[in-house]
Amino acid sequence: MASNRQIILAHRPTGPLDPTCTEVREEPVPMCGPGEALVRVGLLSIDPTIRTWMNDVRGYLPPLALGDVVRSTGAGVVVESQNPHYAVGDVVSGMTGWQQWAIADDRHRYSVLSPSWGVDLPTAMNVLGVTGLTAYFGLIEVGGVRAGDVVVVSGAAGATGSLVGQLARARGAARVIGIAGGPEKCARVVDEYGFDECLDYREEGLTARLQRSCPEGINLFFDNVGGDTLDAALATLARRARVVLCGAISQYDQAGRPRGVANTSALIVQRASMTGFLVLDYLDRAAEAQAEILGLLREGSVVHHEHLVLGLESAPEALHLVLTGGNRGKTLVVVDPTVTLG
Amino acid sequence: MASNRQIILAHRPTGPLDPTCTEVREEPVPMCGPGEALVRVGLLSIDPTIRTWMNDVRGYLPPLALGDVVRSTGAGVVVESQNPHYAVGDVVSGMTGWQQWAIADDRHRYSVLSPSWGVDLPTAMNVLGVTGLTAYFGLIEVGGVRAGDVVVVSGAAGATGSLVGQLARARGAARVIGIAGGPEKCARVVDEYGFDECLDYREEGLTARLQRSCPEGINLFFDNVGGDTLDAALATLARRARVVLCGAISQYDQAGRPRGVANTSALIVQRASMTGFLVLDYLDRAAEAQAEILGLLREGSVVHHEHLVLGLESAPEALHLVLTGGNRGKTLVVVDPTVTLG
């Protein structure tokens, strides 16, 4: 236990992430100083947004510097604490980074996960974690989902997208249509997550197929993908539609100017709006989302999958998997399997 | 006066409008039937949106059919009426089309212009007409302009844009920055319309210059232009910025897929929104906008210009002028100079 293994950013990727971009480093385990808690990391949440932090561009957080531990959400257990917010034994979630040990304090606030939820740690990190909050606040606060809406979700087989569709259904959406890549994913979106339909963006003519599936237009489009998928949805909006921009995974690995979207004028024709959001702005309202999602979980009306990848050193490969769509469900890296919830 | 001269759509333009697209036709003056009023057209409002109706694509109104009179807002005088809403002698404004005579009825409602405004007909058709309402409702209702905002307006030398800047100033905007084409227009935007600054989009590096002019970012972007101008603004948004899409004049004359905008992800990073609107949805609230604009007119705090083009047959050329930025202020075609207000 004398060392803290870390994954650092060694080179900035230009285009897809490759193995030379990150390196493993061993550092001493950090000391737990006044106001701090020492966290033994158990799980890392592998989110597409991590890729955006690797570029040297203005974003919602500062870009990583070369040599920085890769920024990431994770969960762990408090093993030592000089901060009254954290008790030894608490299972907590926060910005651990890709490493074995992390420090929580008042500036780097972690939330304490509740054993009373009665779920395992991977589930807590998926539907009750940042992924769940993203789906909930994006759909409900930003998108203002209403009973009777025709809701379309891109990245529908992903952790966020699959939950968005199920929450939309629970809120009374008239139809829930997914967009995903490949027949296998599309089948899962319908069969497992209960969407009415799922369109494969890899097949020709997405716009025409989407327009056939939504003859009255889309009322709410929840976008995780960007690019041509967003463009197809813009061309299919109903009057006063709401487009929620959650992510743009199709763009993250691209070098140079993205192809962009051509159909923004549809927002004028349809008096529609397109709004971006970040779950960071809603973290203090987590309990609200967790209560609703827990309720649905207990009724058995939320299906979710976690895709576990073993070992800290696998984190870069896990991120590559997420960016290329090779994952199945919420992708989590198991750093220490002994860290569990409840 | 036995005939009604009309301009009809003869061929659909592919790319820029050319003289073969329209033809002159002579028809009998329409009969004024029950529930109708016969209007002698005096002025036509030449708006960029007319170009979009010439394409055979889904829009906010059905596309023109070949042989149709070109759809257009205009003003005229009622010469005969079998409808209690319209009295002989009333000066009215509505969808006259490009012709000398038009019929108003309850389905094709015209609004009666008030001689008590104390303005001439071109002014009424500009800042108190559809142009004024567009600026007012786009800025205030859709954009929710607030005191202290940094407001950027594209198409700033145009009829709508120049008024948007002045209304933003009147509502307490901290800075009002225009974007226009060429040094002469930029000078007018500052010297005549009182913007703090105006950037020439024809010069290199609009994005970098815009970012220098708005170091804290744009709070409200009012877009008449689309394309690269919109992209530059997206790259310069402040946190929770509002983008109002009013038009996309840079796209109307283009054949094929527009180049589009690449920076939609900035909406996520900045938690910003982009909303399209059509003035059609606000026509029943015209009095509200007219009251505020009239007040400013009377204090002398609205500068406006009308660019008059003589003769119905000049309408296609006037539209071409507007689409290529050759006009100066609100472009109106004088069909009959004897029609005046008050």
XYZ file of C-alpha atoms in Angstrom:
684
model
C 0.000 0.000 0.000
C 2.967 2.311 -0.197
C 2.232 3.632 -3.642
C -0.504 5.365 -5.593
C -0.686 4.118 -9.139
C -1.971 6.811 -11.522
C -2.739 7.203 -15.210
C -1.482 10.507 -16.524
C -1.914 12.358 -19.802
C 1.405 11.951 -21.637
C 0.520 13.236 -25.120
C -2.586 14.994 -26.368
C -4.537 12.826 -28.810
C -5.077 14.234 -32.302
C -8.060 12.211 -33.420
C -8.766 8.879 -31.772
C -7.172 8.079 -28.439
C -4.167 5.770 -28.781
C -2.051 3.959 -26.197
C 0.774 6.512 -26.316
C -1.506 9.264 -24.983
C -1.404 8.030 -21.406
C 1.247 6.597 -19.091
C 1.240 4.797 -15.761
C 2.998 6.553 -12.898
C 3.651 5.515 -9.307
C 3.481 8.184 -6.637
C 3.430 7.940 -2.862
C -0.005 7.589 -1.314
C -1.082 11.153 -0.449
C -1.032 12.214 3.206
C -4.374 13.090 4.741
C -3.968 16.661 6.005
C -6.289 18.914 8.013
C -9.726 19.229 6.384
C -9.042 16.279 4.140
C -10.142 12.685 3.761
C -8.151 9.915 2.119
C -10.175 7.809 -0.311
C -9.261 4.365 -1.578
C -10.668 4.321 -5.094
C -12.865 1.388 -6.025
C -14.549 2.263 -9.323
C -13.999 4.781 -12.103
C -16.802 6.134 -14.262
C -15.681 6.167 -17.893
C -17.513 9.030 -19.541
C -17.095 10.351 -23.097
C -16.536 13.857 -21.747
C -13.101 12.775 -20.437
C -11.921 12.826 -24.036
C -12.795 16.535 -24.343
C -10.575 17.407 -21.379
C -7.564 15.977 -23.219
C -7.691 18.660 -25.911
C -6.011 21.978 -25.317
C -9.190 23.962 -25.870
C -11.557 26.074 -23.835
C -14.222 23.887 -22.286
C -16.425 23.861 -19.213
C -13.401 22.785 -17.146
C -9.764 23.695 -17.788
C -8.005 21.293 -20.150
C -5.730 18.710 -18.574
C -2.051 19.664 -18.584
C 0.456 17.104 -19.794
C 1.479 15.075 -16.765
C -1.880 15.542 -14.983
C -3.714 12.534 -13.639
C -6.598 11.973 -16.044
C -9.666 13.655 -14.579
C -12.577 11.313 -13.934
C -15.480 10.676 -11.655
C -15.046 7.688 -9.403
C -16.109 6.111 -6.140
C -14.145 4.874 -3.182
C -14.114 4.331 0.529
C -12.879 6.797 3.146
C -9.966 5.241 5.055
C -8.838 8.268 7.046
C -10.577 11.602 7.663
C -9.879 14.970 9.165
C -13.081 16.438 7.725
C -16.448 16.133 9.483
C -18.254 15.598 6.146
C -16.528 12.267 5.629
C -16.456 9.375 8.127
C -14.093 6.443 7.861
C -15.971 3.694 6.036
C -18.181 6.071 4.027
C -18.463 5.157 0.376
C -18.125 8.411 -1.539
C -18.212 9.599 -5.116
C -16.386 12.531 -6.682
C -13.604 13.558 -9.007
C -11.136 10.877 -8.019
C -9.172 10.873 -11.261
C -7.605 7.761 -12.722
C -5.657 6.671 -9.661
C -5.791 4.362 -6.658
C -5.932 7.018 -3.964
C -7.624 10.397 -3.889
C -8.097 13.272 -1.469
C -11.556 14.678 -0.727
C -11.855 18.044 0.991
C -14.277 20.968 1.025
C -13.078 22.321 -2.289
C -13.174 18.901 -3.930
C -16.492 17.809 -2.482
C -17.489 14.179 -2.680
C -20.998 12.949 -2.099
C -21.630 10.154 0.342
C -23.451 7.210 -1.250
C -26.222 5.739 0.845
C -26.201 2.030 1.739
C -29.940 2.451 2.402
C -30.505 2.664 -1.369
C -30.120 -1.088 -1.380
C -28.178 -1.161 -4.642
C -24.654 -2.263 -5.452
C -21.884 0.231 -6.151
C -21.918 -0.097 -9.969
C -25.684 0.576 -10.013
C -25.235 3.539 -7.678
C -22.562 4.939 -10.002
C -24.806 4.435 -13.023
C -28.476 5.263 -12.566
C -28.081 7.014 -9.186
C -24.797 8.690 -10.119
C -23.822 11.339 -12.607
C -25.331 9.320 -15.447
C -28.703 9.195 -13.742
C -28.627 12.890 -12.907
C -27.673 13.729 -16.483
C -30.623 11.791 -17.862
C -33.031 13.167 -15.273
C -32.189 16.881 -15.334
C -31.611 16.943 -19.089
C -34.963 15.385 -19.841
C -37.059 16.991 -17.146
C -35.502 20.384 -16.379
C -33.874 21.317 -19.648
C -36.163 19.434 -22.010
C -39.354 19.960 -20.027
C -40.711 16.572 -21.101
C -44.502 16.445 -21.190
C -47.033 13.668 -21.368
C -47.857 13.027 -25.011
C -44.431 14.056 -26.337
C -42.743 12.196 -29.148
C -39.257 11.799 -27.649
C -36.203 10.822 -29.680
C -32.917 9.911 -27.984
C -29.556 9.461 -29.684
C -26.933 7.219 -28.149
C -29.963 5.247 -27.031
C -28.036 2.087 -26.126
C -25.691 4.074 -23.911
C -25.975 4.534 -20.179
C -27.505 8.003 -20.377
C -29.633 7.434 -23.465
C -31.182 4.186 -22.282
C -32.223 5.829 -19.031
C -33.576 8.938 -20.769
C -35.939 6.783 -22.800
C -37.194 4.943 -19.743
C -37.688 8.159 -17.766
C -39.548 9.681 -20.720
C -41.844 6.680 -20.784
C -42.442 7.013 -17.033
C -43.340 10.674 -17.568
C -45.973 9.764 -20.144
C -44.231 10.255 -23.490
C -46.474 9.148 -26.348
C -43.624 7.516 -28.247
C -39.971 6.942 -27.408
C -37.659 6.383 -30.353
C -33.966 5.606 -30.095
C -31.059 6.094 -32.464
C -28.073 3.776 -32.054
C -25.262 2.185 -34.044
C -25.769 -1.286 -35.466
C -28.571 -3.872 -35.398
C -27.467 -5.474 -32.136
C -27.657 -2.224 -30.185
C -30.928 -1.246 -31.838
C -32.455 -4.574 -30.844
C -31.375 -4.056 -27.228
C -32.835 -0.565 -27.131
C -36.233 -1.971 -28.025
C -36.119 -5.368 -26.321
C -34.353 -4.457 -23.089
C -34.960 -0.746 -22.580
C -38.486 -0.799 -23.975
C -38.232 1.935 -26.597
C -40.974 1.797 -29.224
C -38.450 1.751 -32.027
C -34.751 2.243 -32.663
C -33.119 3.507 -35.845
C -29.622 2.480 -36.899
C -27.662 5.593 -37.855
C -25.159 3.474 -39.754
C -27.761 2.642 -42.379
C -28.473 5.030 -45.222
C -31.034 7.790 -45.057
C -31.426 8.436 -41.337
C -33.319 11.681 -41.952
C -35.943 10.061 -44.183
C -36.362 7.132 -41.795
C -36.686 9.441 -38.809
C -39.308 11.486 -40.634
C -41.247 8.309 -41.395
C -41.057 7.247 -37.749
C -42.198 10.675 -36.548
C -44.808 11.810 -39.064
C -45.955 14.579 -36.712
C -42.372 15.555 -35.900
C -40.213 15.254 -32.808
C -41.321 17.168 -29.709
C -38.187 16.505 -27.683
C -34.810 15.386 -28.989
C -32.217 14.381 -26.404
C -28.846 14.385 -28.141
C -25.742 12.570 -27.002
C -24.159 12.355 -30.440
C -24.100 15.604 -32.448
C -23.070 15.831 -36.104
C -25.220 14.148 -38.740
C -27.523 12.592 -36.140
C -28.344 16.014 -34.747
C -28.857 17.281 -38.272
C -31.348 14.512 -39.039
C -33.304 15.355 -35.895
C -33.316 19.077 -36.694
C -34.889 18.222 -40.043
C -37.676 16.350 -38.230
C -38.715 18.785 -35.493
C -42.328 19.486 -34.637
C -43.553 22.996 -33.911
C -41.993 24.361 -30.690
C -39.756 21.317 -30.306
C -37.024 21.270 -27.671
C -33.582 19.936 -28.503
C -31.479 19.087 -25.468
C -27.742 18.943 -26.122
C -26.151 16.619 -23.623
C -23.103 15.504 -25.568
C -21.614 15.187 -29.018
C -19.748 11.901 -28.882
C -19.459 11.734 -32.673
C -17.265 14.841 -32.549
C -14.893 14.125 -29.664
C -12.398 11.979 -31.532
C -12.345 14.134 -34.655
C -9.361 16.193 -35.642
C -10.001 19.567 -37.321
C -13.257 21.387 -37.880
C -16.269 19.152 -37.375
C -18.606 18.832 -40.356
C -21.216 20.561 -38.258
C -24.953 20.784 -38.646
C -26.663 22.315 -41.647
C -30.251 22.443 -40.469
C -30.226 25.130 -37.780
C -32.769 27.076 -39.819
C -35.300 24.406 -38.880
C -35.242 26.024 -35.437
C -36.702 29.148 -37.049
C -39.286 27.375 -39.182
C -40.471 25.317 -36.197
C -40.006 28.026 -33.526
C -37.884 25.480 -31.746
C -35.080 25.740 -29.229
C -31.803 23.937 -28.684
C -30.278 24.110 -25.229
C -27.052 22.741 -23.854
C -26.551 21.737 -20.261
C -24.003 20.238 -17.879
C -24.928 17.981 -15.022
C -22.407 19.842 -12.864
C -25.003 22.585 -12.454
C -27.473 20.134 -10.909
C -25.329 18.167 -8.472
C -26.807 19.969 -5.466
C -30.234 18.697 -6.504
C -29.107 15.072 -6.751
C -31.555 13.857 -4.095
C -34.530 14.900 -6.216
C -33.388 12.798 -9.171
C -32.282 9.885 -7.009
C -35.675 9.720 -5.294
C -37.545 9.407 -8.591
C -35.094 6.956 -10.115
C -34.998 4.817 -6.945
C -38.773 4.668 -7.018
C -38.703 3.386 -10.583
C -35.899 0.949 -9.772
C -37.922 -0.524 -6.927
C -40.985 -0.957 -9.154
C -38.695 -2.730 -11.589
C -39.339 -0.193 -14.318
C -35.732 0.770 -14.965
C -33.484 -1.637 -16.814
C -29.783 -0.827 -16.611
C -26.490 -2.467 -17.430
C -23.011 -1.881 -16.164
C -20.037 -2.863 -18.253
C -17.179 -3.570 -15.839
C -13.578 -3.436 -17.015
C -10.971 -4.756 -14.599
C -7.883 -2.865 -13.467
C -6.839 0.776 -13.354
C -4.480 0.225 -16.286
C -7.477 -0.638 -18.469
C -8.991 2.826 -18.091
C -7.605 4.254 -21.378
C -8.810 1.212 -23.291
C -12.205 1.486 -21.596
C -12.477 5.109 -22.697
C -11.553 4.145 -26.240
C -14.285 1.490 -26.105
C -16.865 4.064 -25.023
C -15.823 6.509 -27.749
C -16.061 3.860 -30.443
C -19.326 2.404 -29.157
C -17.905 -0.988 -28.190
C -19.266 -0.894 -24.644
C -22.520 -2.311 -23.400
C -24.119 -0.057 -20.813
C -22.438 2.142 -18.270
C -18.689 1.541 -18.436
C -16.887 1.383 -15.111
C -13.301 0.447 -14.358
C -12.830 -1.671 -11.253
C -9.749 -0.361 -9.482
C -10.345 -2.222 -6.229
C -13.087 -4.863 -6.100
C -13.153 -4.835 -2.298
C -14.835 -1.431 -2.264
C -18.578 -2.091 -2.119
C -21.724 -0.278 -1.050
C -23.658 -1.572 1.962
C -56.958 50.622 -64.268
C -58.626 47.695 -65.948
C -55.750 45.346 -65.236
C -53.800 43.983 -62.296
C -50.126 43.703 -63.054
C -48.478 40.858 -61.141
C -45.045 39.323 -60.752
C -45.236 35.548 -60.742
C -42.731 32.806 -60.032
C -41.801 31.375 -63.433
C -38.816 29.165 -62.527
C -37.433 28.147 -59.169
C -34.021 29.690 -58.550
C -31.153 27.281 -57.924
C -28.701 29.511 -56.140
C -28.950 33.274 -56.637
C -32.139 34.764 -57.981
C -31.876 35.635 -61.655
C -34.202 37.554 -63.995
C -35.647 34.390 -65.550
C -37.140 33.301 -62.245
C -40.032 35.738 -62.386
C -42.362 37.037 -65.076
C -44.821 39.894 -65.369
C -48.438 38.947 -65.928
C -51.543 41.057 -66.506
C -54.794 39.860 -64.967
C -58.137 41.588 -64.538
C -58.538 43.606 -61.346
C -60.199 41.221 -58.874
C -63.870 41.723 -58.026
C -64.658 42.650 -54.453
C -67.063 39.944 -53.240
C -69.019 39.535 -50.009
C -66.729 39.714 -46.957
C -63.921 41.163 -49.036
C -62.136 44.470 -49.483
C -60.283 45.556 -52.606
C -56.873 47.060 -51.874
C -54.847 49.231 -54.226
C -51.269 48.326 -53.393
C -48.905 51.211 -52.676
C -45.736 49.682 -51.201
C -44.164 46.232 -51.047
C -41.899 45.124 -48.234
C -38.900 43.291 -49.694
C -37.831 40.751 -47.088
C -35.128 38.073 -47.380
C -37.630 35.414 -46.347
C -39.376 35.775 -49.731
C -36.431 33.922 -51.234
C -37.107 30.886 -49.015
C -40.672 30.609 -50.328
C -39.319 30.146 -53.862
C -37.693 26.821 -53.014
C -39.737 23.664 -53.175
C -39.042 22.725 -49.552
C -40.956 22.481 -46.310
C -40.972 25.824 -44.558
C -43.174 27.774 -42.213
C -45.493 28.547 -45.123
C -46.138 26.345 -48.159
C -43.705 26.937 -50.992
C -44.903 29.038 -53.894
C -46.149 27.035 -56.843
C -44.905 27.954 -60.298
C -47.277 30.571 -61.657
C -48.173 31.945 -58.221
C -47.950 35.660 -57.543
C -44.822 36.114 -55.437
C -45.881 36.222 -51.794
C -44.964 39.426 -49.996
C -46.081 41.802 -47.318
C -47.286 45.128 -48.607
C -49.463 48.114 -47.865
C -52.299 49.717 -49.780
C -55.500 51.656 -49.567
C -58.980 50.155 -49.394
C -60.968 51.313 -52.421
C -64.042 49.137 -51.995
C -65.230 47.080 -49.036
C -67.851 44.515 -48.152
C -66.183 43.713 -44.834
C -66.813 45.749 -41.660
C -63.126 45.500 -40.663
C -62.053 47.606 -43.606
C -63.408 51.050 -44.491
C -62.846 52.709 -47.860
C -59.819 54.960 -47.438
C -58.173 52.819 -44.740
C -54.485 52.259 -45.295
C -53.866 48.595 -44.565
C -50.967 46.191 -44.450
C -50.956 42.468 -45.156
C -49.899 39.771 -47.573
C -50.581 41.684 -50.754
C -48.133 39.784 -52.929
C -46.242 41.379 -55.769
C -49.187 42.912 -57.597
C -51.133 46.118 -58.020
C -54.400 44.952 -56.502
C -55.101 42.606 -53.631
C -58.099 41.243 -51.755
C -58.331 41.410 -47.955
C -60.905 39.298 -46.148
C -61.231 37.566 -42.788
C -58.961 34.690 -43.745
C -56.339 37.026 -45.225
C -56.417 39.608 -42.466
C -54.851 42.973 -43.015
C -54.070 45.383 -40.223
C -55.229 48.956 -40.451
C -52.365 51.441 -40.142
C -53.074 54.425 -37.949
C -52.699 57.972 -39.303
C -52.440 59.044 -35.645
C -48.928 57.575 -35.510
C -47.815 60.672 -37.346
C -45.345 58.830 -39.545
C -45.180 58.332 -43.302
C -46.058 55.025 -44.918
C -42.469 53.801 -45.474
C -41.667 54.407 -41.801
C -44.856 52.643 -40.750
C -43.887 49.669 -42.933
C -40.395 49.615 -41.459
C -40.114 50.255 -37.736
C -43.853 49.959 -36.989
C -44.389 47.111 -39.438
C -43.242 43.522 -39.591
C -39.600 44.622 -39.362
C -40.218 46.489 -36.120
C -42.189 43.612 -34.637
C -39.455 41.174 -35.609
C -36.804 43.226 -33.857
C -38.961 43.834 -30.809
C -40.306 40.351 -30.115
C -37.077 38.617 -31.074
C -35.009 40.741 -28.749
C -37.425 41.085 -25.858
C -39.613 37.973 -25.844
C -37.363 35.357 -27.365
C -34.006 36.779 -26.319
C -35.155 38.117 -22.959
C -32.735 41.053 -23.199
C -31.623 42.342 -19.797
C -29.895 45.471 -18.607
C -26.162 44.840 -18.574
C -26.179 42.352 -21.455
C -23.481 42.296 -24.090
C -25.626 42.127 -27.228
C -24.282 41.191 -30.650
C -26.398 41.595 -33.781
C -25.583 40.236 -37.225
C -26.958 41.936 -40.306
C -26.545 45.051 -38.183
C -26.865 47.503 -41.057
C -30.119 45.924 -42.147
C -33.588 47.088 -41.245
C -34.124 44.510 -38.508
C -30.576 44.451 -37.162
C -30.200 48.208 -36.898
C -33.417 48.416 -34.900
C -32.482 45.480 -32.661
C -29.319 47.302 -31.603
C -31.179 50.476 -30.814
C -33.880 48.664 -28.849
C -31.193 46.773 -26.915
C -29.567 50.088 -26.030
C -32.921 51.462 -24.873
C -33.374 48.370 -22.683
C -30.048 48.973 -20.949
C -27.627 46.674 -22.770
C -24.075 47.221 -21.543
C -22.573 46.983 -25.014
C -24.114 46.641 -28.455
C -21.878 45.223 -31.159
C -22.840 44.808 -34.787
C -21.586 42.529 -37.535
C -21.995 43.738 -41.115
C -20.438 43.431 -44.553
C -17.894 46.030 -45.629
C -16.405 49.175 -44.088
C -19.124 51.494 -45.320
C -21.895 49.516 -43.621
C -19.853 49.078 -40.467
C -19.299 52.814 -40.262
C -23.025 53.441 -40.584
C -23.853 50.945 -37.870
C -21.690 52.881 -35.441
C -22.194 56.454 -36.674
C -25.891 56.359 -37.519
C -27.368 53.573 -35.438
C -25.159 54.204 -32.420
C -23.721 50.711 -31.904
C -20.548 50.678 -29.797
C -18.666 48.817 -32.460
C -19.220 46.955 -35.723
C -17.152 44.080 -37.105
C -16.785 43.429 -40.824
C -17.407 39.751 -41.504
C -15.666 40.043 -44.866
C -12.322 40.563 -43.152
C -10.302 37.605 -41.914
C -10.660 36.110 -38.478
C -14.144 37.141 -37.403
C -14.122 34.710 -34.474
C -10.895 36.056 -32.999
C -12.019 39.669 -33.461
C -15.388 38.955 -31.896
C -13.693 37.300 -28.930
C -11.476 40.361 -28.512
C -14.507 42.656 -28.641
C -16.390 40.528 -26.100
C -13.784 39.388 -23.578
C -16.518 38.292 -21.166
C -18.494 36.636 -23.943
C -21.785 37.415 -25.637
C -24.921 37.342 -23.493
C -27.372 37.716 -26.349
C -26.726 37.085 -30.030
C -29.429 38.139 -32.469
C -28.738 36.373 -35.748
C -30.011 37.395 -39.147
C -27.230 35.737 -41.109
C -26.453 32.129 -40.131
C -23.476 30.150 -41.431
C -19.970 31.257 -40.476
C -21.236 34.350 -38.661
C -23.375 32.225 -36.387
C -20.431 29.897 -35.852
C -18.200 32.772 -34.779
C -20.809 33.915 -32.280
C -21.266 30.392 -30.897
C -17.531 30.311 -30.221
C -17.873 33.534 -28.197
C -20.856 32.841 -25.952
C -20.913 33.724 -22.276
C -22.354 31.375 -19.689
C -26.133 30.969 -20.167
C -26.112 33.020 -23.351
C -29.207 33.230 -25.521
C -28.949 32.954 -29.289
C -31.983 34.215 -31.168
C -32.319 32.893 -34.696
C -34.270 35.380 -36.765
C -32.963 34.591 -40.223
C -30.101 33.038 -42.121
C -29.668 35.324 -45.105
C -26.238 33.869 -45.901
C -27.920 30.546 -46.652
C -30.933 31.552 -48.744
C -29.198 31.865 -52.097
C -27.055 28.755 -51.684
C -27.598 25.636 -53.718
C -26.986 22.279 -52.014
C -26.199 21.532 -48.402
C -25.141 24.613 -46.465
C -21.715 24.474 -44.847
C -23.501 24.635 -41.519
C -22.233 25.488 -38.079
C -19.538 23.514 -36.303
C -19.714 25.021 -32.833
C -23.018 23.764 -31.476
C -21.112 22.085 -28.640
C -20.455 25.561 -27.271
C -24.114 25.515 -26.261
C -23.263 22.650 -23.901
C -20.081 24.171 -22.509
C -21.829 27.491 -21.871
C -25.225 26.051 -20.888
C -26.617 28.273 -23.604
C -29.722 28.154 -25.748
C -30.520 28.871 -29.353
C -34.116 29.599 -30.241
C -35.776 30.287 -33.542
C -38.861 32.413 -33.951
C -41.213 33.822 -36.550
C -42.859 37.200 -36.259
C -46.081 35.631 -37.547
C -46.642 34.265 -34.048
C -46.629 37.767 -32.564
C -48.777 39.728 -34.999
C -51.695 39.833 -32.564
C -49.457 41.635 -30.074
C -48.375 44.293 -32.564
C -49.769 47.172 -30.499
C -47.380 46.403 -27.639
C -44.317 46.671 -29.853
C -45.646 49.673 -31.749
C -46.282 51.592 -28.519
C -42.683 51.155 -27.342
C -41.149 51.880 -30.726
C -43.373 54.932 -31.269
C -42.273 56.258 -27.891
C -38.633 55.927 -28.894
C -39.323 57.445 -32.312
C -40.906 60.480 -30.696
C -37.939 60.976 -28.367
C -35.739 60.805 -31.439
C -33.908 57.731 -30.205
C -34.585 55.504 -33.180
C -32.730 56.137 -36.416
C -34.139 54.329 -39.444
C -33.739 54.369 -43.191
C -35.987 53.256 -45.967
C -34.564 52.320 -49.323
C -37.266 52.979 -51.906
C -37.186 51.246 -55.271
C -39.621 52.487 -57.888
C -42.069 50.319 -59.790
C -43.606 46.900 -59.312
C -41.393 45.462 -62.044
C -38.331 46.303 -59.922
C -39.394 43.948 -57.118
C -37.222 40.980 -58.225
C -34.189 43.224 -58.565
C -34.928 44.742 -55.161
C -35.023 41.281 -53.608
C -31.729 40.431 -55.268
C -30.297 43.646 -53.821
C -31.429 42.671 -50.319
C -29.996 39.166 -50.632
C -26.645 40.465 -51.800
C -26.486 43.262 -49.239
C -26.667 46.106 -51.760
C -29.559 47.850 -50.040
C -29.388 50.607 -47.491
C -32.040 50.187 -44.811
C -35.507 48.776 -45.171
C -36.139 48.029 -48.831
C -39.580 48.903 -50.134
C -40.912 48.860 -53.667
C -43.175 51.762 -54.549
C -46.013 50.338 -56.624
C -48.214 53.409 -56.413
C -46.782 56.627 -54.937
C -50.226 58.132 -54.407
C -50.916 55.735 -51.523
C -49.868 57.570 -48.356
C -50.595 57.431 -44.650
C -52.408 60.312 -42.990
